[in-house]
Short mmCIF file of C-alpha atoms and ligand atoms in Angstrom, two decimals:
data_model
loop_
_atom_site.label_atom_id
_atom_site.label_comp_id
_atom_site.label_asym_id
_atom_site.label_seq_id
_atom_site.Cartn_x
_atom_site.Cartn_y
_atom_site.Cartn_z
CA MET A 1 105.08 90.11 73.44
CA PHE A 2 105.44 90.75 77.17
CA ALA A 3 109.19 90.37 76.88
CA LYS A 4 109.21 92.96 74.12
CA GLN A 5 107.01 95.24 76.21
CA LYS A 6 104.13 94.99 73.77
CA THR A 7 100.55 94.78 74.93
CA PRO A 8 98.78 91.78 73.44
CA TYR A 9 95.46 92.60 71.79
CA ASP A 10 92.19 90.99 72.88
CA VAL A 11 92.04 88.93 69.70
CA ILE A 12 95.20 87.08 70.68
CA PHE A 13 93.68 85.86 73.92
CA GLN A 14 90.40 85.11 72.22
CA ALA A 15 92.15 83.03 69.55
CA TYR A 16 94.10 81.18 72.23
CA PHE A 17 90.92 80.27 74.14
CA GLU A 18 89.09 79.37 70.97
CA ASN A 19 91.94 77.12 69.96
CA LEU A 20 92.00 75.36 73.34
CA ARG A 21 88.36 74.39 72.81
CA LYS A 22 89.56 71.96 70.13
CA PHE A 23 91.36 69.86 72.74
CA SER A 24 89.38 67.02 74.22
CA ASP A 25 91.87 66.38 77.01
CA ARG A 26 90.74 68.47 79.98
CA LYS A 27 94.08 68.17 81.67
CA LYS A 28 95.84 69.66 78.67
CA ILE A 29 93.40 72.57 78.58
CA LEU A 30 94.03 73.17 82.24
CA THR A 31 97.81 73.16 81.83
CA LYS A 32 97.70 75.58 78.92
CA LEU A 33 95.28 77.87 80.69
CA GLU A 34 97.35 77.97 83.83
CA LYS A 35 100.43 78.78 81.77
CA LEU A 36 98.62 81.82 80.39
CA PHE A 37 97.40 82.87 83.83
CA VAL A 38 100.90 82.68 85.23
CA ALA A 39 102.15 84.90 82.38
CA CYS A 40 99.37 87.43 83.13
CA ASN A 41 100.34 87.36 86.81
CA GLU A 42 104.03 87.83 86.15
CA ASN A 43 103.43 90.66 83.72
CA ASN A 44 100.67 92.42 85.62
CA PHE A 45 98.35 91.97 82.67
CA ILE A 46 94.60 92.43 83.08
CA LEU A 47 92.29 90.81 80.53
CA SER A 48 89.37 92.64 78.94
CA GLU A 49 85.73 91.68 79.40
CA ASN A 50 85.62 90.38 75.81
CA SER A 51 88.49 88.01 76.45
CA ILE A 52 86.79 86.84 79.64
CA LEU A 53 83.60 86.03 77.69
CA GLU A 54 85.66 83.86 75.35
CA LEU A 55 87.39 82.26 78.33
CA GLN A 56 84.01 81.40 79.87
CA LYS A 57 82.97 79.54 76.71
CA LEU A 58 86.10 77.43 77.09
CA LEU A 59 85.58 76.89 80.81
CA ASN A 60 82.27 75.21 80.12
CA PHE A 61 84.34 72.29 78.75
CA SER A 62 87.29 72.38 81.05
CA GLY A 63 86.14 71.14 84.43
CA PHE A 64 86.26 74.52 86.11
CA THR A 65 83.28 75.99 87.90
CA PHE A 66 83.22 79.75 87.59
CA SER A 67 81.21 82.89 88.06
CA ASP A 68 81.56 86.66 87.91
CA SER A 69 82.38 88.16 91.22
CA LEU A 70 83.10 91.35 93.12
CA VAL A 71 85.66 91.83 95.83
CA ASN A 72 84.61 93.53 99.06
CA ASN A 73 86.46 96.26 100.96
CA ASN A 74 88.31 93.68 103.03
CA GLY A 75 89.64 92.04 99.89
CA CYS A 76 87.41 88.93 99.99
CA CYS A 77 85.78 87.43 96.90
CA ASN A 78 82.01 87.62 97.34
CA LYS A 79 81.49 84.25 95.60
CA CYS A 80 83.95 81.90 97.31
CA GLY A 81 84.83 84.09 100.32
CA GLN A 82 88.56 83.70 99.77
CA LYS A 83 90.79 86.61 100.77
CA LEU A 84 92.81 87.86 97.84
CA LYS A 85 96.54 88.19 98.16
CA LYS A 86 98.46 91.42 98.40
CA LEU A 87 101.78 91.11 96.63
CA GLU A 88 104.32 93.41 98.21
CA LEU A 89 107.76 94.21 96.91
CA ILE A 90 110.57 92.49 98.70
CA GLU A 91 113.41 94.65 100.01
CA ASP A 92 115.75 93.99 97.04
CA GLU A 93 113.06 94.74 94.48
CA PHE A 94 112.20 97.97 96.25
CA GLU A 95 115.82 99.09 96.46
CA ASN A 96 116.36 98.31 92.81
CA LEU A 97 113.25 100.27 91.82
CA LYS A 98 114.36 103.25 93.90
CA LYS A 99 117.81 103.27 92.33
CA GLN A 100 116.57 102.89 88.76
CA PHE A 101 113.84 105.46 89.27
CA PHE A 102 116.44 108.02 90.27
CA GLU A 103 118.74 107.21 87.38
CA GLU A 104 116.13 106.83 84.67
CA VAL A 105 113.29 109.15 85.66
CA ILE A 106 114.98 111.94 87.63
CA ILE A 107 118.33 112.09 85.84
CA GLY A 108 117.31 110.32 82.61
CA LYS A 109 117.38 112.32 79.43
CA ASN A 110 113.58 112.37 79.04
CA ILE A 111 113.29 114.79 81.88
CA PHE A 112 116.70 116.35 81.91
CA ASN A 113 115.60 119.25 79.75
CA LYS A 114 112.99 120.16 82.29
CA THR A 115 115.14 119.59 85.34
CA ASN A 116 117.19 122.45 86.54
CA PRO A 117 120.57 121.06 87.78
CA ALA A 118 120.75 123.54 90.67
CA GLU A 119 117.28 122.50 91.77
CA LEU A 120 118.23 118.85 91.50
CA SER A 121 121.21 119.28 93.81
CA GLU A 122 119.03 121.28 96.20
CA PHE A 123 116.59 118.35 96.15
CA GLN A 124 119.35 115.83 96.86
CA GLU A 125 120.49 117.97 99.77
CA PHE A 126 116.87 118.12 101.02
CA LEU A 127 116.57 114.32 100.90
CA LYS A 128 119.31 114.04 103.51
CA SER A 129 116.98 115.67 106.04
CA THR A 130 114.07 113.29 105.44
CA LYS A 131 115.14 110.39 107.64
CA GLY A 132 112.23 109.04 109.66
CA TYR A 133 109.56 110.81 107.57
CA ASN A 134 106.72 108.59 106.44
CA VAL A 135 104.08 110.72 104.68
CA VAL A 136 104.77 112.64 101.46
CA ILE A 137 102.04 115.07 100.39
CA ASP A 138 101.61 116.43 96.88
CA GLY A 139 100.96 119.97 98.15
CA LEU A 140 99.23 121.59 95.21
CA ASN A 141 97.28 118.50 94.28
CA VAL A 142 95.79 118.36 97.78
CA ALA A 143 95.22 122.13 97.80
CA TYR A 144 93.24 121.86 94.55
CA ILE A 145 90.80 119.14 95.63
CA ALA A 146 87.99 121.68 95.69
CA GLY A 147 88.94 122.84 92.17
CA THR A 148 91.42 125.34 90.80
CA LYS A 149 89.10 128.34 90.89
CA GLN A 150 89.27 128.83 94.65
CA SER A 151 91.21 131.43 96.61
CA PRO A 152 94.66 130.93 98.20
CA GLU A 153 92.79 131.07 101.52
CA VAL A 154 90.88 127.90 100.53
CA TYR A 155 93.93 126.11 99.08
CA SER A 156 96.09 126.75 102.10
CA THR A 157 93.33 125.81 104.56
CA LEU A 158 92.75 122.49 102.78
CA LEU A 159 96.43 121.61 102.77
CA ALA A 160 96.84 122.68 106.41
CA LYS A 161 93.96 120.36 107.41
CA VAL A 162 95.50 117.41 105.61
CA VAL A 163 98.89 118.08 107.22
CA SER A 164 97.16 118.35 110.59
CA HIS A 165 95.37 115.01 110.02
CA PHE A 166 98.67 113.17 109.68
CA VAL A 167 100.45 115.09 112.43
CA GLU A 168 97.66 114.07 114.81
CA GLU A 169 98.35 110.46 113.84
CA ASN A 170 101.95 111.06 114.92
CA LYS A 171 103.23 110.80 111.39
CA LYS A 172 106.19 112.81 110.15
CA VAL A 173 105.04 114.75 107.12
CA ILE A 174 106.79 116.12 104.03
CA VAL A 175 105.04 118.55 101.69
CA LEU A 176 106.31 119.04 98.16
CA GLY A 177 105.03 122.11 96.39
CA ARG A 178 105.97 125.12 94.34
CA LYS A 179 107.63 128.39 95.26
CA HIS A 180 104.45 130.44 94.74
CA MET A 181 102.83 128.71 97.71
CA LYS A 182 104.95 130.91 99.96
CA SER A 183 102.68 133.82 99.07
CA TRP A 184 99.66 132.02 100.53
CA PRO A 185 98.01 133.55 103.65
CA GLN A 186 100.69 133.57 106.35
CA LYS A 187 98.64 131.94 109.09
CA GLN A 188 98.09 128.71 107.14
CA TRP A 189 101.50 128.72 105.51
CA ARG A 190 103.16 129.07 108.91
CA PHE A 191 101.14 126.10 110.17
CA ILE A 192 102.13 123.98 107.17
CA SER A 193 105.81 124.85 107.23
CA SER A 194 106.16 124.41 110.97
CA ASN A 195 104.37 121.04 111.01
CA ALA A 196 105.87 119.54 107.86
CA LEU A 197 109.21 119.45 106.13
CA VAL A 198 108.70 121.47 102.95
CA PHE A 199 110.45 121.37 99.60
CA LEU A 200 109.38 123.84 96.91
CA THR A 201 110.32 123.58 93.27
CA GLN A 202 110.33 126.38 90.71
CA ASN A 203 106.84 127.18 89.46
CA ILE A 204 107.60 125.69 86.06
CA SER A 205 109.44 122.53 87.11
CA LEU A 206 108.05 119.10 86.51
CA ASP A 207 107.53 118.08 90.11
CA ASP A 208 105.95 114.59 89.87
CA PRO A 209 109.30 112.78 89.60
CA TYR A 210 110.57 114.58 92.71
CA LEU A 211 107.42 113.66 94.57
CA LEU A 212 107.59 110.01 93.60
CA TYR A 213 111.26 109.76 94.32
CA CYS A 214 110.86 111.47 97.68
CA ALA A 215 108.25 108.87 98.67
CA LEU A 216 110.51 106.03 97.48
CA HIS A 217 113.41 107.57 99.38
CA CYS A 218 111.37 107.58 102.61
CA GLY A 219 111.20 103.80 102.46
CA LYS A 220 108.93 100.91 101.64
CA ASP A 221 106.29 101.82 104.21
CA ALA A 222 106.02 105.54 103.49
CA ILE A 223 102.82 106.76 101.87
CA LEU A 224 102.20 109.23 99.10
CA VAL A 225 99.17 111.52 99.22
CA SER A 226 98.01 112.63 95.79
CA ARG A 227 95.06 112.21 93.49
CA ASP A 228 97.22 112.12 90.40
CA LEU A 229 97.87 108.67 89.05
CA MET A 230 101.31 109.54 87.76
CA ARG A 231 101.52 106.41 85.64
CA SER A 232 103.15 108.35 82.81
CA HIS A 233 106.48 107.99 84.60
CA LEU A 234 106.34 104.28 83.93
CA PHE A 235 107.55 104.90 80.42
CA ALA A 236 110.86 106.33 81.53
CA LEU A 237 111.68 103.11 83.39
CA LYS A 238 113.57 100.76 81.10
CA ASP A 239 113.29 97.39 82.81
CA PRO A 240 109.79 95.89 82.38
CA LYS A 241 110.12 94.35 85.85
CA ASN A 242 110.60 97.81 87.30
CA LYS A 243 107.51 99.07 85.51
CA ILE A 244 105.54 96.33 87.24
CA ARG A 245 107.18 97.06 90.58
CA PHE A 246 106.50 100.77 90.22
CA THR A 247 102.81 100.17 89.48
CA ARG A 248 102.53 97.77 92.39
CA TRP A 249 104.31 100.10 94.80
CA LEU A 250 102.19 103.09 93.77
CA GLU A 251 98.93 101.11 94.01
CA GLN A 252 99.73 100.12 97.56
CA ARG A 253 101.24 103.34 98.88
CA GLN A 254 99.06 106.05 97.30
CA PHE A 255 96.28 107.64 99.33
CA GLN A 256 93.87 109.96 97.55
CA VAL A 257 92.13 112.72 99.48
CA THR A 258 88.48 112.72 98.41
CA HIS A 259 87.03 115.34 100.74
CA VAL A 260 87.93 117.60 103.63
CA ARG A 261 84.98 118.31 105.89
CA ASN A 262 84.43 121.70 107.53
CA ASP A 263 85.23 120.18 110.91
CA GLY A 264 88.66 119.24 109.54
CA LYS A 265 88.01 115.53 109.07
CA VAL A 266 89.86 114.27 106.00
CA LEU A 267 88.37 111.47 103.91
CA PHE A 268 90.55 109.26 101.75
CA LYS A 269 90.32 106.71 99.04
CA ASN A 270 92.68 104.13 100.52
CA PRO A 271 94.75 101.68 98.51
CA ARG A 272 93.20 98.25 97.94
CA PRO A 273 94.07 95.70 100.65
CA TYR A 274 94.86 93.20 97.87
CA THR A 275 96.59 93.23 94.50
CA ARG A 276 94.41 93.46 91.42
CA ILE A 277 96.17 90.75 89.49
CA VAL A 278 95.47 87.23 88.23
CA GLN A 279 96.08 85.07 91.27
CA HIS A 280 96.02 81.49 92.42
CA ASP A 281 95.42 79.97 95.81
CA ASN A 282 94.58 76.34 96.62
CA ASN A 283 92.07 75.26 94.00
CA ASN A 284 90.99 78.75 93.03
CA TRP A 285 91.98 81.20 90.36
CA HIS A 286 90.81 84.80 90.55
CA ILE A 287 91.03 86.78 87.35
CA PRO A 288 90.39 90.53 87.38
CA PHE A 289 89.06 92.02 84.18
CA ILE A 290 88.45 95.39 82.63
CA VAL A 291 84.88 96.40 81.95
CA ALA A 292 84.50 99.10 79.30
CA PRO A 293 82.59 102.13 80.64
CA GLU A 294 79.11 102.84 79.35
CA GLU A 295 78.61 106.18 77.63
CA ASN A 296 79.03 109.05 80.15
CA GLU A 297 80.10 106.64 82.85
CA GLU A 298 83.14 107.75 84.84
CA PRO A 299 85.84 105.05 84.70
CA ASP A 300 86.52 105.11 88.43
CA LYS A 301 82.82 104.55 89.22
CA ILE A 302 82.77 101.16 87.47
CA PRO A 303 82.82 98.32 89.99
CA GLU A 304 85.94 96.22 89.73
CA LYS A 305 84.96 92.82 88.38
CA TRP A 306 86.60 89.43 88.75
CA LEU A 307 86.11 85.94 87.47
CA CYS A 308 86.17 83.44 90.34
CA MET A 309 87.15 79.93 89.19
CA GLN A 310 87.43 76.63 91.02
CA LYS A 311 88.98 73.48 89.69
CA SER A 312 86.41 70.75 90.09
ZN1 ZN B 1 86.26 83.61 94.53
#
């Protein structure tokens, strides 16, 4: 199913675990379980809470000790104390992703109808001037963090403060936005455009692909500042491996502005210092799982849960 880019349903995992309970040979159970975990790791697949409950029933027979766990801000499991791994793209994987993203998402026929060819060549010309830049800001997204019913004065002030935050850290900043931003109050707009390299698309263009590609173009260590998740662009990538690489890259390089204080201090939700993926180290397996939100619960407020397992 992974090879055919299909998402296996919960019941498939549950049936697999249920079936393994029929084996009396613990070693065989272990081998088959680990085979599944490796497949989840390689395909970036996260099990549901229901599947984990079924897995726990099996683990009672399998010689694993296990418990639910949370991971702290430093990326350590709060049950066994182990630091979880961060899986970064290697240079070749990154270069391949960048190339395919351009061909399939920017040029690809899904978006072609919405991409203006003149704008695209203007963008390619712009990219030539971005050498050495390492922060790419989604201009309007940052401007709208206090909502979309504010004045241009508020939008431009917020964006100027975020630009200023990075400039003070000696970063070289790019802002992508839309043409109408030029009519913002001149004082703030002058600050933004003199402290950042700016590229503005037509007001109706689909600008996410440009933003993502610009960040990829700036290199493996550049960061992208936006609160949008932008996962929808995954679908335009053909190679399943590139979908996984894209998700992994975005998870590690995306900073979300949560608040800008009146004194100009900018608060961020930083990327996790580890990869949320089934992982193995020494005798331990750590399995992240998805907990369904309670009614009225906001999905991003749910603590991220893991199953911490040790071979005994
Ligand atoms: Zn642990």
